Short mmCIF file of C-alpha atoms (C1' of nucleotides) in Angstrom, two decimals:
data_model
loop_
_atom_site.label_atom_id
_atom_site.label_comp_id
_atom_site.label_asym_id
_atom_site.label_seq_id
_atom_site.Cartn_x
_atom_site.Cartn_y
_atom_site.Cartn_z
CA UNK A 9 4.15 -10.97 0.48
CA UNK A 10 7.02 -12.84 2.04
CA UNK A 11 10.35 -11.15 2.52
CA UNK A 12 12.49 -12.30 -0.38
CA UNK A 13 15.65 -12.19 1.71
CA UNK A 14 14.11 -14.62 4.18
CA UNK A 15 13.23 -16.95 1.35
CA UNK A 16 16.75 -16.75 0.00
CA UNK A 17 18.64 -17.05 3.25
CA UNK A 18 16.27 -19.15 5.30
CA UNK A 19 14.07 -21.26 3.02
CA UNK A 20 13.76 -24.25 5.40
CA UNK A 21 12.30 -22.12 8.18
CA UNK A 22 9.87 -20.41 5.85
CA UNK A 23 8.79 -23.68 4.27
CA UNK A 24 8.26 -25.18 7.69
CA UNK A 25 6.11 -22.25 8.84
CA UNK A 26 4.07 -22.22 5.64
CA UNK A 27 3.65 -25.96 6.04
CA UNK A 28 1.69 -25.36 9.22
CA UNK A 29 -1.15 -24.19 7.00
CA UNK A 30 -1.56 -27.78 5.88
CA UNK A 31 0.16 -28.03 2.53
CA UNK A 32 3.78 -29.02 2.17
CA UNK A 33 5.73 -26.25 0.48
CA UNK A 34 8.95 -26.61 -1.44
CA UNK A 35 10.96 -23.45 -1.69
CA UNK A 36 14.16 -24.84 -3.15
CA UNK A 37 13.32 -23.72 -6.66
CA UNK A 38 12.36 -20.28 -5.50
CA UNK A 39 15.52 -20.00 -3.46
CA UNK A 40 17.55 -20.94 -6.50
CA UNK A 41 15.90 -18.20 -8.54
CA UNK A 42 16.57 -15.70 -5.78
CA UNK A 43 20.21 -16.67 -5.67
CA UNK A 44 20.65 -16.53 -9.42
CA UNK A 45 18.99 -13.15 -9.46
CA UNK A 46 21.43 -11.88 -6.87
CA UNK A 47 24.45 -13.26 -8.72
CA UNK A 48 23.35 -11.58 -11.92
CA UNK A 49 22.76 -8.37 -10.06
CA UNK A 50 26.30 -8.47 -8.75
CA UNK A 51 27.85 -9.07 -12.15
CA UNK A 52 25.73 -6.42 -13.75
CA UNK A 53 26.43 -3.86 -11.10
CA UNK A 54 30.20 -4.40 -11.37
CA UNK A 55 30.06 -3.91 -15.12
CA UNK A 56 27.98 -0.79 -14.74
CA UNK A 57 30.50 0.64 -12.29
CA UNK A 58 33.20 0.14 -14.91
CA UNK A 59 31.01 1.77 -17.55
CA UNK A 60 30.34 4.74 -15.32
CA UNK A 61 34.06 5.14 -14.74
CA UNK A 62 34.71 5.25 -18.48
CA UNK A 63 31.91 7.71 -19.06
CA UNK A 64 33.35 10.06 -16.47
CA UNK A 65 36.81 9.77 -17.93
CA UNK A 66 35.58 10.73 -21.39
CA UNK A 67 33.99 13.83 -19.97
CA UNK A 68 37.11 14.74 -18.05
CA UNK A 69 39.49 14.29 -20.96
CA UNK A 70 37.36 16.37 -23.28
CA UNK A 71 37.16 19.05 -20.64
CA UNK A 72 40.91 19.11 -20.23
CA UNK A 73 41.51 19.56 -23.95
CA UNK A 74 41.49 16.14 -25.58
CA UNK A 75 40.17 15.97 -29.14
CA UNK A 76 36.58 14.64 -28.91
CA UNK A 77 37.09 12.88 -32.22
CA UNK A 78 40.62 11.71 -31.56
CA UNK A 79 41.81 8.15 -31.17
CA UNK A 80 42.14 8.43 -27.41
CA UNK A 81 38.47 9.18 -26.91
CA UNK A 82 37.37 6.76 -29.63
CA UNK A 83 39.10 3.96 -27.78
CA UNK A 84 37.20 4.76 -24.59
CA UNK A 85 33.96 4.98 -26.50
CA UNK A 86 34.48 1.53 -27.85
CA UNK A 87 35.10 0.17 -24.36
CA UNK A 88 31.95 1.86 -23.17
CA UNK A 89 29.95 0.31 -25.97
CA UNK A 90 31.29 -3.15 -25.29
CA UNK A 91 30.26 -2.89 -21.64
CA UNK A 92 26.87 -1.59 -22.56
CA UNK A 93 26.21 -4.64 -24.68
CA UNK A 94 27.26 -7.04 -21.95
CA UNK A 95 25.07 -5.22 -19.45
CA UNK A 96 22.08 -5.45 -21.76
CA UNK A 97 22.36 -9.22 -21.89
CA UNK A 98 22.68 -9.59 -18.14
CA UNK A 99 19.86 -7.17 -17.53
CA UNK A 100 17.45 -9.14 -19.64
CA UNK A 101 18.11 -12.34 -17.73
CA UNK A 102 17.96 -10.55 -14.44
CA UNK A 103 14.63 -8.97 -15.27
CA UNK A 104 13.14 -12.33 -16.15
CA UNK A 105 14.27 -13.82 -12.88
CA UNK A 106 13.10 -10.84 -10.84
CA UNK A 107 9.60 -10.88 -12.24
CA UNK A 108 9.42 -14.66 -11.90
CA UNK A 109 10.48 -14.29 -8.29
CA UNK A 110 7.98 -11.54 -7.61
CA UNK A 111 5.12 -13.48 -9.19
CA UNK A 112 5.90 -16.54 -7.14
CA UNK A 113 6.25 -14.58 -3.92
CA UNK A 114 2.88 -12.93 -4.50
CA UNK A 115 1.34 -16.40 -4.62
CA UNK A 116 2.44 -17.47 -1.14
CA UNK A 117 0.23 -16.84 1.87
CA UNK A 118 1.37 -15.13 5.04
CA UNK A 119 3.29 -17.02 7.71
CA UNK A 120 1.07 -17.99 10.64
CA UNK A 121 2.09 -16.32 13.87
CA UNK A 122 3.77 -18.38 16.59
CA UNK A 123 0.66 -18.05 18.69
CA UNK A 124 -1.66 -19.32 15.99
CA UNK A 125 -2.89 -22.81 16.94
CA UNK A 126 -1.90 -25.62 14.58
CA UNK A 127 -4.71 -27.54 12.98
CA UNK A 128 -5.88 -29.56 9.99
CA UNK A 129 -9.36 -28.17 9.47
CA UNK A 130 -11.86 -25.73 10.91
CA UNK A 131 -12.66 -28.35 13.53
CA UNK A 132 -9.36 -27.48 15.16
CA UNK A 133 -10.27 -23.84 15.72
CA UNK A 134 -10.14 -23.00 19.39
CA UNK A 135 -13.01 -21.38 21.20
CA UNK A 136 -11.58 -18.56 23.27
CA UNK A 137 -14.65 -17.19 25.02
CA UNK A 138 -18.40 -16.80 24.86
CA UNK A 139 -20.61 -13.83 25.59
CA UNK A 140 -24.30 -13.80 26.32
CA UNK A 141 -26.81 -16.58 26.80
CA UNK A 142 -27.83 -18.39 23.63
CA UNK A 143 -31.55 -18.73 23.25
CA UNK A 144 -32.37 -22.39 22.59
CA UNK A 145 -35.78 -23.43 21.33
CA UNK A 146 -36.55 -25.86 18.51
CA UNK A 147 -39.65 -23.93 17.50
CA UNK A 148 -37.86 -20.77 16.46
CA UNK A 149 -37.84 -19.65 12.86
CA UNK A 150 -34.87 -18.96 10.69
CA UNK A 151 -34.28 -15.36 9.73
CA UNK A 152 -35.51 -15.74 6.16
CA UNK A 153 -38.80 -17.11 7.37
CA UNK A 154 -39.24 -14.16 9.68
CA UNK A 155 -38.22 -11.75 6.95
CA UNK A 156 -40.70 -13.27 4.57
CA UNK A 157 -43.49 -12.78 7.06
CA UNK A 158 -42.52 -9.18 7.69
CA UNK A 159 -41.75 -8.54 4.02
CA UNK A 160 -38.34 -7.16 4.80
CA UNK A 161 -36.80 -8.08 1.49
CA UNK A 162 -37.55 -9.59 -1.87
CA UNK A 163 -35.30 -12.27 -3.26
CA UNK A 164 -37.46 -13.50 -6.11
CA UNK A 165 -37.69 -10.12 -7.76
CA UNK A 166 -33.99 -9.60 -7.16
CA UNK A 167 -33.33 -12.46 -9.53
CA UNK A 168 -35.20 -10.46 -12.14
CA UNK A 169 -33.10 -7.40 -11.39
CA UNK A 170 -29.75 -9.15 -11.11
CA UNK A 171 -29.54 -12.87 -10.43
CA UNK A 172 -29.68 -15.28 -7.53
CA UNK A 173 -27.79 -14.40 -4.35
CA UNK A 174 -28.91 -10.79 -4.58
CA UNK A 175 -31.45 -9.24 -2.30
CA UNK A 176 -33.60 -6.13 -2.41
CA UNK A 177 -34.32 -4.82 1.05
CA UNK A 178 -37.65 -3.09 1.39
CA UNK A 179 -39.69 -1.27 3.98
CA UNK A 180 -38.63 -2.03 7.54
CA UNK A 181 -35.86 -4.25 6.20
CA UNK A 182 -34.26 -1.41 4.26
CA UNK A 183 -34.68 0.87 7.22
CA UNK A 184 -33.08 -1.64 9.58
CA UNK A 185 -30.10 -2.12 7.28
CA UNK A 186 -29.58 1.65 6.99
CA UNK A 187 -29.99 2.06 10.74
CA UNK A 188 -27.47 -0.69 11.44
CA UNK A 189 -24.84 0.91 9.22
CA UNK A 190 -25.26 4.23 10.98
CA UNK A 191 -25.32 2.59 14.38
CA UNK A 192 -22.06 0.77 13.76
CA UNK A 193 -20.28 3.79 12.30
CA UNK A 194 -21.42 5.99 15.18
CA UNK A 195 -20.23 3.45 17.72
CA UNK A 196 -16.78 3.17 16.15
CA UNK A 197 -16.24 6.86 15.45
CA UNK A 198 -17.15 7.61 19.06
CA UNK A 199 -14.09 5.58 19.98
CA UNK A 200 -11.77 7.51 17.70
CA UNK A 201 -12.08 5.63 14.43
CA UNK A 202 -11.98 7.86 11.36
CA UNK A 203 -14.96 7.24 9.11
CA UNK A 204 -14.20 6.27 5.52
CA UNK A 205 -16.52 5.85 2.55
CA UNK A 206 -14.23 4.48 -0.17
CA UNK A 207 -14.68 3.79 -3.86
CA UNK A 208 -16.19 0.36 -4.42
CA UNK A 209 -14.43 -0.03 -7.75
CA UNK A 210 -10.77 -0.73 -7.15
CA UNK A 211 -7.84 -1.31 -9.49
CA UNK A 212 -5.63 -4.39 -9.74
CA UNK A 213 -2.82 -2.80 -7.79
CA UNK A 214 -5.16 -2.33 -4.84
CA UNK A 215 -6.34 -5.94 -4.95
CA UNK A 216 -2.75 -7.13 -5.20
CA UNK A 217 -1.76 -4.92 -2.29
CA UNK A 218 -4.22 -6.45 0.13
CA UNK A 219 -3.72 -10.01 -1.12
CA UNK A 220 -6.77 -10.82 -3.29
CA UNK A 221 -4.67 -10.88 -6.45
CA UNK A 222 -3.09 -12.67 -8.18
CA UNK A 223 -4.43 -15.81 -6.54
CA UNK A 224 -8.10 -15.13 -6.00
CA UNK A 225 -9.15 -13.38 -9.19
CA UNK A 226 -12.13 -15.72 -9.60
CA UNK A 227 -13.58 -14.48 -6.29
CA UNK A 228 -14.11 -10.89 -7.47
CA UNK A 229 -16.29 -9.28 -10.11
CA UNK A 230 -14.30 -7.54 -12.82
CA UNK A 231 -15.21 -4.67 -15.12
CA UNK A 232 -14.17 -6.00 -18.48
CA UNK A 233 -13.40 -2.66 -20.15
CA UNK A 234 -11.30 -1.22 -17.36
CA UNK A 235 -8.67 -2.22 -14.89
CA UNK A 236 -11.31 -2.08 -12.19
CA UNK A 237 -12.98 -4.62 -9.94
CA UNK A 238 -15.89 -4.52 -7.52
CA UNK A 239 -14.33 -4.51 -4.10
CA UNK A 240 -14.86 -7.72 -2.10
CA UNK A 241 -14.29 -5.83 1.17
CA UNK A 242 -13.44 -2.30 2.26
CA UNK A 243 -10.14 -3.77 3.45
CA UNK A 244 -8.97 -3.42 -0.15
CA UNK A 245 -9.51 0.31 -0.72
CA UNK A 246 -8.50 1.19 2.84
CA UNK A 247 -5.20 -0.65 2.51
CA UNK A 248 -4.51 1.30 -0.65
CA UNK A 249 -5.45 4.54 1.04
CA UNK A 250 -1.81 4.62 2.15
CA UNK A 251 -0.17 2.58 -0.59
CA UNK A 252 3.34 3.84 -1.44
CA UNK A 253 3.40 6.11 1.56
CA UNK A 254 5.75 6.63 4.44
CA UNK A 255 3.62 7.43 7.47
CA UNK A 256 5.34 9.48 10.19
CA UNK A 257 5.58 7.36 13.33
CA UNK A 258 3.78 9.93 15.47
CA UNK A 259 0.68 9.55 13.31
CA UNK A 260 0.35 5.85 14.09
CA UNK A 261 -1.84 4.08 14.78
CA UNK A 262 -4.25 5.11 12.03
CA UNK A 263 -7.66 3.63 12.73
CA UNK A 264 -10.39 3.64 10.12
CA UNK A 265 -13.99 2.53 10.12
CA UNK A 266 -15.08 2.07 6.51
CA UNK A 267 -18.57 1.28 5.36
CA UNK A 268 -18.85 -0.24 1.90
CA UNK A 269 -20.97 -2.63 -0.04
CA UNK A 270 -18.95 -5.78 -0.74
CA UNK A 271 -19.12 -7.95 -3.83
CA UNK A 272 -18.12 -11.59 -4.00
CA UNK A 273 -18.63 -14.15 -6.70
CA UNK A 274 -18.92 -16.97 -4.17
CA UNK A 275 -17.56 -19.38 -6.75
CA UNK A 276 -17.86 -22.94 -5.60
CA UNK A 277 -20.53 -22.32 -2.98
CA UNK A 278 -23.47 -23.59 -5.04
CA UNK A 279 -26.25 -24.84 -2.85
CA UNK A 280 -24.86 -23.41 0.38
CA UNK A 281 -26.90 -20.84 2.30
CA UNK A 282 -29.20 -20.27 -0.63
CA UNK A 283 -31.91 -18.61 1.42
CA UNK A 284 -31.79 -15.31 3.17
CA UNK A 285 -29.02 -12.94 4.01
CA UNK A 286 -26.14 -15.20 4.91
CA UNK A 287 -24.34 -15.57 1.60
CA UNK A 288 -24.91 -12.94 -1.08
CA UNK A 289 -23.02 -11.55 -4.04
CA UNK A 290 -23.54 -8.10 -2.62
CA UNK A 291 -23.70 -7.24 1.05
CA UNK A 292 -22.95 -4.33 3.32
CA UNK A 293 -20.13 -4.28 5.81
CA UNK A 294 -18.49 -1.87 8.18
CA UNK A 295 -14.81 -2.67 8.28
CA UNK A 296 -12.31 -1.68 10.95
CA UNK A 297 -8.77 -1.20 9.77
CA UNK A 298 -5.56 -0.27 11.60
CA UNK A 299 -2.15 0.79 10.40
CA UNK A 300 0.20 0.36 13.35
CA UNK A 301 3.85 0.49 14.25
CA UNK A 302 5.22 -3.07 14.07
CA UNK A 303 5.97 -3.07 17.80
CA UNK A 304 2.34 -2.57 18.73
CA UNK A 305 0.38 -4.86 16.45
CA UNK A 306 -0.28 -7.61 19.00
CA UNK A 307 -2.11 -5.28 21.39
CA UNK A 308 -3.86 -3.76 18.40
CA UNK A 309 -5.19 -7.20 17.48
CA UNK A 310 -6.80 -7.61 20.90
CA UNK A 311 -8.25 -4.11 20.66
CA UNK A 312 -9.69 -4.38 17.16
CA UNK A 313 -11.34 -7.65 18.17
CA UNK A 314 -12.77 -6.02 21.28
CA UNK A 315 -14.08 -3.15 19.15
CA UNK A 316 -15.88 -5.61 16.88
CA UNK A 317 -17.28 -7.46 19.90
CA UNK A 318 -18.57 -4.19 21.28
CA UNK A 319 -21.07 -4.03 18.42
CA UNK A 320 -22.47 -7.45 19.25
CA UNK A 321 -22.65 -6.57 22.91
CA UNK A 322 -24.41 -3.30 22.22
CA UNK A 323 -26.91 -5.26 20.13
CA UNK A 324 -27.28 -7.86 22.89
CA UNK A 325 -26.39 -10.68 20.52
CA UNK A 326 -24.76 -13.76 22.04
CA UNK A 327 -21.54 -14.80 20.34
CA UNK A 328 -18.36 -16.76 20.71
CA UNK A 329 -14.79 -15.99 19.74
CA UNK A 330 -12.72 -18.51 17.83
CA UNK A 331 -8.95 -18.47 17.50
CA UNK A 332 -8.61 -19.81 13.96
CA UNK A 333 -6.16 -22.64 13.50
CA UNK A 334 -3.47 -22.57 10.83
CA UNK A 335 -5.61 -24.55 8.38
CA UNK A 336 -8.48 -22.06 8.51
CA UNK A 337 -6.38 -18.91 8.37
CA UNK A 338 -6.95 -16.50 5.50
CA UNK A 339 -4.30 -15.83 2.88
CA UNK A 340 -3.05 -12.51 4.26
CA UNK A 341 -3.46 -13.26 7.95
CA UNK A 342 -0.92 -14.25 10.58
CA UNK A 343 -3.63 -14.86 13.12
CA UNK A 344 -7.39 -14.43 13.15
CA UNK A 345 -10.17 -14.24 15.71
CA UNK A 346 -13.56 -15.03 14.23
CA UNK A 347 -16.64 -13.75 15.97
CA UNK A 348 -19.59 -16.10 15.56
CA UNK A 349 -23.03 -14.87 16.43
CA UNK A 350 -25.68 -17.18 17.80
CA UNK A 351 -28.56 -17.83 15.40
CA UNK A 352 -31.28 -19.50 17.48
CA UNK A 353 -33.46 -20.26 14.48
CA UNK A 354 -30.68 -22.11 12.74
CA UNK A 355 -29.44 -23.39 16.08
CA UNK A 356 -25.85 -22.56 15.23
CA UNK A 357 -23.11 -20.04 15.60
CA UNK A 358 -22.32 -18.23 12.34
CA UNK A 359 -19.34 -16.09 11.43
CA UNK A 360 -20.20 -12.42 11.58
CA UNK A 361 -16.74 -10.89 11.92
CA UNK A 362 -13.19 -11.86 11.22
CA UNK A 363 -10.42 -9.94 12.96
CA UNK A 364 -6.98 -10.50 11.53
CA UNK A 365 -3.48 -9.33 12.10
CA UNK A 366 -1.54 -9.32 8.85
CA UNK A 367 1.84 -8.22 10.15
CA UNK A 368 3.87 -6.65 7.35
CA UNK A 369 2.35 -8.91 4.67
CA UNK A 370 0.04 -6.31 3.13
CA UNK A 371 2.41 -3.46 3.93
CA UNK A 372 5.14 -5.10 1.88
CA UNK A 373 2.81 -5.70 -1.06
CA UNK A 374 1.52 -2.15 -0.82
CA UNK A 375 4.76 -0.48 0.21
CA UNK A 376 3.43 1.20 3.33
CA UNK A 377 6.14 2.19 5.72
CA UNK A 378 6.76 4.33 8.75
CA UNK A 379 9.71 6.38 9.76
CA UNK A 380 10.91 7.23 13.23
CA UNK A 381 14.31 8.85 13.31
CA UNK A 382 16.47 7.14 10.74
CA UNK A 383 14.96 3.72 10.26
CA UNK A 384 12.22 3.10 7.72
CA UNK A 385 10.09 0.08 8.54
CA UNK A 386 7.06 -1.61 7.10
CA UNK A 387 3.96 -0.92 9.15
CA UNK A 388 1.67 -3.69 10.34
CA UNK A 389 -1.95 -3.83 9.26
CA UNK A 390 -5.03 -5.27 10.92
CA UNK A 391 -8.59 -5.60 9.82
CA UNK A 392 -11.83 -6.73 11.40
CA UNK A 393 -15.46 -6.65 10.41
CA UNK A 394 -17.44 -4.43 12.64
CA UNK A 395 -19.74 -6.00 11.44
CA UNK A 396 -21.16 -7.73 8.40
CA UNK A 397 -24.49 -5.91 8.25
CA UNK A 398 -26.66 -8.53 6.53
CA UNK A 399 -25.67 -11.24 8.93
CA UNK A 400 -26.25 -8.85 11.80
CA UNK A 401 -29.78 -8.35 10.57
CA UNK A 402 -30.27 -12.10 10.36
CA UNK A 403 -29.06 -12.44 13.95
CA UNK A 404 -31.36 -9.66 15.16
CA UNK A 405 -34.34 -11.29 13.50
CA UNK A 406 -33.68 -14.71 14.94
CA UNK A 407 -32.75 -13.52 18.40
CA UNK A 408 -35.52 -10.95 18.68
CA UNK A 409 -38.39 -13.03 17.34
CA UNK A 410 -41.53 -13.09 19.50
CA UNK A 411 -44.37 -15.61 19.74
CA UNK A 412 -46.70 -13.10 18.06
CA UNK A 413 -44.48 -13.03 14.97
CA UNK A 414 -42.96 -9.65 15.63
CA UNK A 415 -39.28 -8.96 16.24
CA UNK A 416 -38.13 -7.03 19.28
CA UNK A 417 -35.11 -4.83 18.60
CA UNK A 418 -32.38 -4.06 21.14
CA UNK A 419 -32.79 -0.71 22.86
CA UNK A 420 -29.61 0.71 21.45
CA UNK A 421 -31.00 0.38 17.96
CA UNK A 422 -34.36 2.04 18.50
CA UNK A 423 -33.16 5.58 17.70
CA UNK A 424 -31.65 4.29 14.48
CA UNK A 425 -34.65 2.33 13.24
CA UNK A 426 -37.33 4.55 14.66
CA UNK A 427 -39.24 1.70 16.29
CA UNK A 428 -38.97 -0.87 19.06
CA UNK A 429 -40.18 -3.83 17.11
CA UNK A 430 -40.65 -5.01 13.57
CA UNK A 431 -44.16 -6.18 12.79
CA UNK A 432 -46.41 -6.70 9.78
CA UNK A 433 -47.40 -3.39 8.23
"C1'" G B 16 -15.65 12.79 -25.82
"C1'" G B 17 -12.60 17.62 -27.66
"C1'" A B 18 -8.43 21.15 -26.43
"C1'" G B 19 -4.36 22.39 -23.39
"C1'" A B 20 -0.81 21.88 -19.12
"C1'" G B 21 1.91 18.80 -16.12
"C1'" G B 22 4.10 14.31 -13.49
"C1'" U B 23 11.30 15.60 -9.63
"C1'" G B 24 13.16 13.61 -2.54
"C1'" G B 25 8.39 13.11 3.68
"C1'" C B 26 6.14 17.93 1.45
"C1'" U B 27 6.60 22.60 -1.70
"C1'" G B 28 9.58 23.60 -5.72
"C1'" A B 29 14.40 24.66 -9.06
"C1'" G B 30 16.89 22.22 -12.66
"C1'" U B 31 17.40 21.18 -20.88
"C1'" G B 32 23.51 16.34 -22.16
"C1'" G B 33 29.31 15.37 -18.24
"C1'" U B 34 30.97 15.43 -9.54
"C1'" U B 35 22.79 16.92 -10.32
"C1'" G B 36 20.88 11.82 -6.28
"C1'" A B 37 19.45 16.45 -7.55
"C1'" A B 38 19.47 24.11 -5.60
"C1'" A B 39 16.19 26.52 -2.17
"C1'" G B 40 12.32 26.37 1.41
"C1'" C B 41 9.27 23.48 4.79
"C1'" G B 42 9.26 19.27 7.79
"C1'" G B 43 12.36 15.48 10.54
"C1'" C B 44 16.78 14.24 13.45
"C1'" U B 45 21.42 15.65 16.45
"C1'" C B 46 24.03 19.24 19.15
"C1'" C B 47 24.63 24.34 21.13
"C1'" C B 48 22.57 28.77 23.22
"C1'" U B 49 18.50 30.57 25.82
"C1'" G B 50 14.67 29.69 28.96
"C1'" C B 51 7.55 30.37 31.68
"C1'" U B 52 4.20 27.13 27.06
"C1'" A B 53 8.29 29.89 22.03
"C1'" A B 54 12.49 31.69 19.34
"C1'" G B 55 17.74 31.54 17.49
"C1'" G B 56 22.49 29.09 15.70
"C1'" A B 57 25.40 24.84 13.63
"C1'" G B 58 25.25 20.20 11.51
"C1'" U B 59 22.47 16.31 9.43
"C1'" U B 60 18.36 14.14 6.62
"C1'" A B 61 15.68 10.21 -0.25
"C1'" C B 62 14.29 5.10 -1.45
"C1'" A B 63 15.44 0.14 -3.04
"C1'" G B 64 18.87 -3.77 -3.91
"C1'" G B 65 23.92 -6.07 -3.68
"C1'" A B 66 28.94 -6.77 -1.25
"C1'" G B 67 31.98 -6.29 3.34
"C1'" G B 68 31.61 -5.83 9.03
"C1'" C B 69 29.14 -8.46 15.50
"C1'" A B 70 28.07 -3.41 14.93
"C1'" A B 71 28.49 1.92 14.21
"C1'" C B 72 29.48 2.06 9.23
"C1'" U B 73 31.96 1.56 4.38
"C1'" U B 74 31.26 0.60 -0.72
"C1'" C B 75 28.82 -0.60 -5.54
"C1'" U B 76 24.38 -0.38 -8.62
"C1'" G B 77 19.60 1.34 -9.78
"C1'" U B 78 15.73 5.00 -9.16
"C1'" C B 79 13.56 12.34 -11.09
"C1'" G B 80 5.35 8.69 -13.50
"C1'" A B 81 6.22 3.54 -16.43
"C1'" G B 82 8.57 1.17 -20.55
"C1'" G B 83 11.68 1.56 -24.82
"C1'" G B 84 15.41 4.50 -27.86
"C1'" U B 85 19.75 7.99 -29.01
"C1'" U B 86 24.80 8.68 -26.47
"C1'" C B 87 31.08 6.87 -23.87
"C1'" G B 88 27.55 9.71 -20.58
"C1'" A B 89 20.22 11.42 -19.85
"C1'" A B 90 15.99 14.30 -14.66
"C1'" U B 91 17.58 16.95 -19.19
"C1'" C B 92 16.90 14.78 -26.35
"C1'" C B 93 13.34 11.10 -29.17
"C1'" C B 94 9.14 7.34 -29.14
"C1'" U B 95 5.07 4.62 -26.68
"C1'" C B 96 1.98 4.10 -22.55
"C1'" C B 97 -0.19 5.49 -17.76
"C1'" C B 98 -1.83 9.11 -14.46
"C1'" U B 99 -3.12 14.08 -12.64
"C1'" C B 100 -4.85 19.04 -13.39
"C1'" U B 101 -7.41 23.17 -16.28
"C1'" C B 102 -11.07 24.68 -20.01
"C1'" C B 103 -15.19 23.05 -23.24
"C1'" G B 104 -19.04 19.30 -24.01
"C1'" C B 105 -22.11 15.69 -21.44
"C1'" C B 106 -24.01 14.38 -16.76
"C1'" A B 107 -26.08 12.99 -10.74
#
RNA sequence: GGAGAGGUGGCUGAGUGGUUGAAAGCGGCUCCCUGCUAAGGAGUUACAGGAGGCAACUUCUGUCGAGGGUUCGAAUCCCUCCCUCUCCGCCA
């Protein structure tokens, strides 16, 4: 959420920065609401001060012997009542404006950071670096073809169980997925991340806190009978892990590695990535998440990205790093590095991790602060996939495929999968 | 699902109508004393918003789960809702 004081006092600057995302934004109406709200607050608060003064005086006079039912006190009572009525009217207007203001503010995305490259579409994302040597060969299979051969998962029967865009991993496929989750968690916890296994049903407040609500309700699955949703990413529950808390400064940074299944409705993606593991309603992900002191979030962003890259490197998967331009930036992010893994079968780089710095955007929505000495400040939050497990499997299949139809696994994974290669059983 | 208890400051925990924004303890911060990884003393310390000031800070309002109500005045009385805990039932 944007700082409402900034919107009130500096709307042109804010509008200009939001405009970098590609859509012109007009904040004049919002600014007006903010100003009216403040004016009402002033009037109301002055009246209340007067009312408090009268209340105290009544108490004092009665204490010092005045007749509680005498004219003197009755007069004061009447004054008190008159003020109360005026306050009630002002309060009602003020409340309307405040909630209008809040609702609108919740609908605006984060301000891109200064360093975030300007752009009009994903074509303007900037490639920062590459790692590894992409395997190029037109005769390579796509991951779903390999998986079919090795019977790693069953999509047709999954339609029977749920619907399309669900997958049932089986045999070596299930084992690989499980091994990958453990592998990633072990790697991260060995570097000091605290492991988290959060609830996958989350309430509206949690989704609002991390930025999915109110704007992206149609992207998540909702439980109709309860105020609960299937989490689209562990970022949501982990953000709310510290919602409404003041974290002592000496405890920062807090670094979490959370595994969770993730659920997304993928509205509007009909026909895209319909085969295989790339785009599913349910997928597994290990998410890295930092709560940091606002002075240290920039370094943290480099580090969390490096920690996500470490997984790809350990799995010997070639990838590139993109610095997302303003047009491609997510709602809550100030700046984002996407990691794209090389899929030789598809002959393309595909997103496998997204590492974002959110500044105080989520912290303000979730009221997560830190205190050092006297000052209370909003913390900064960062998140990065480390990694999306299904897409990792796809990358392993395509990169490890052998002429004999088997798939050679990276050495680091062997202890986790219990075999060096996947082959027909 | 049934019965009961409870939601107070960073934490623990007092407080049943009028300087209670809130005792006490813990924790934090500042200073003093002392000094081998510690102890003692004094002071200070809620959050949010508004106004004034370059600032230190001053001042006003609101906040004791949320929302209503009674009252000149509510943490305290009344109503509704939410949440947590305990016991029973059910259950992996």
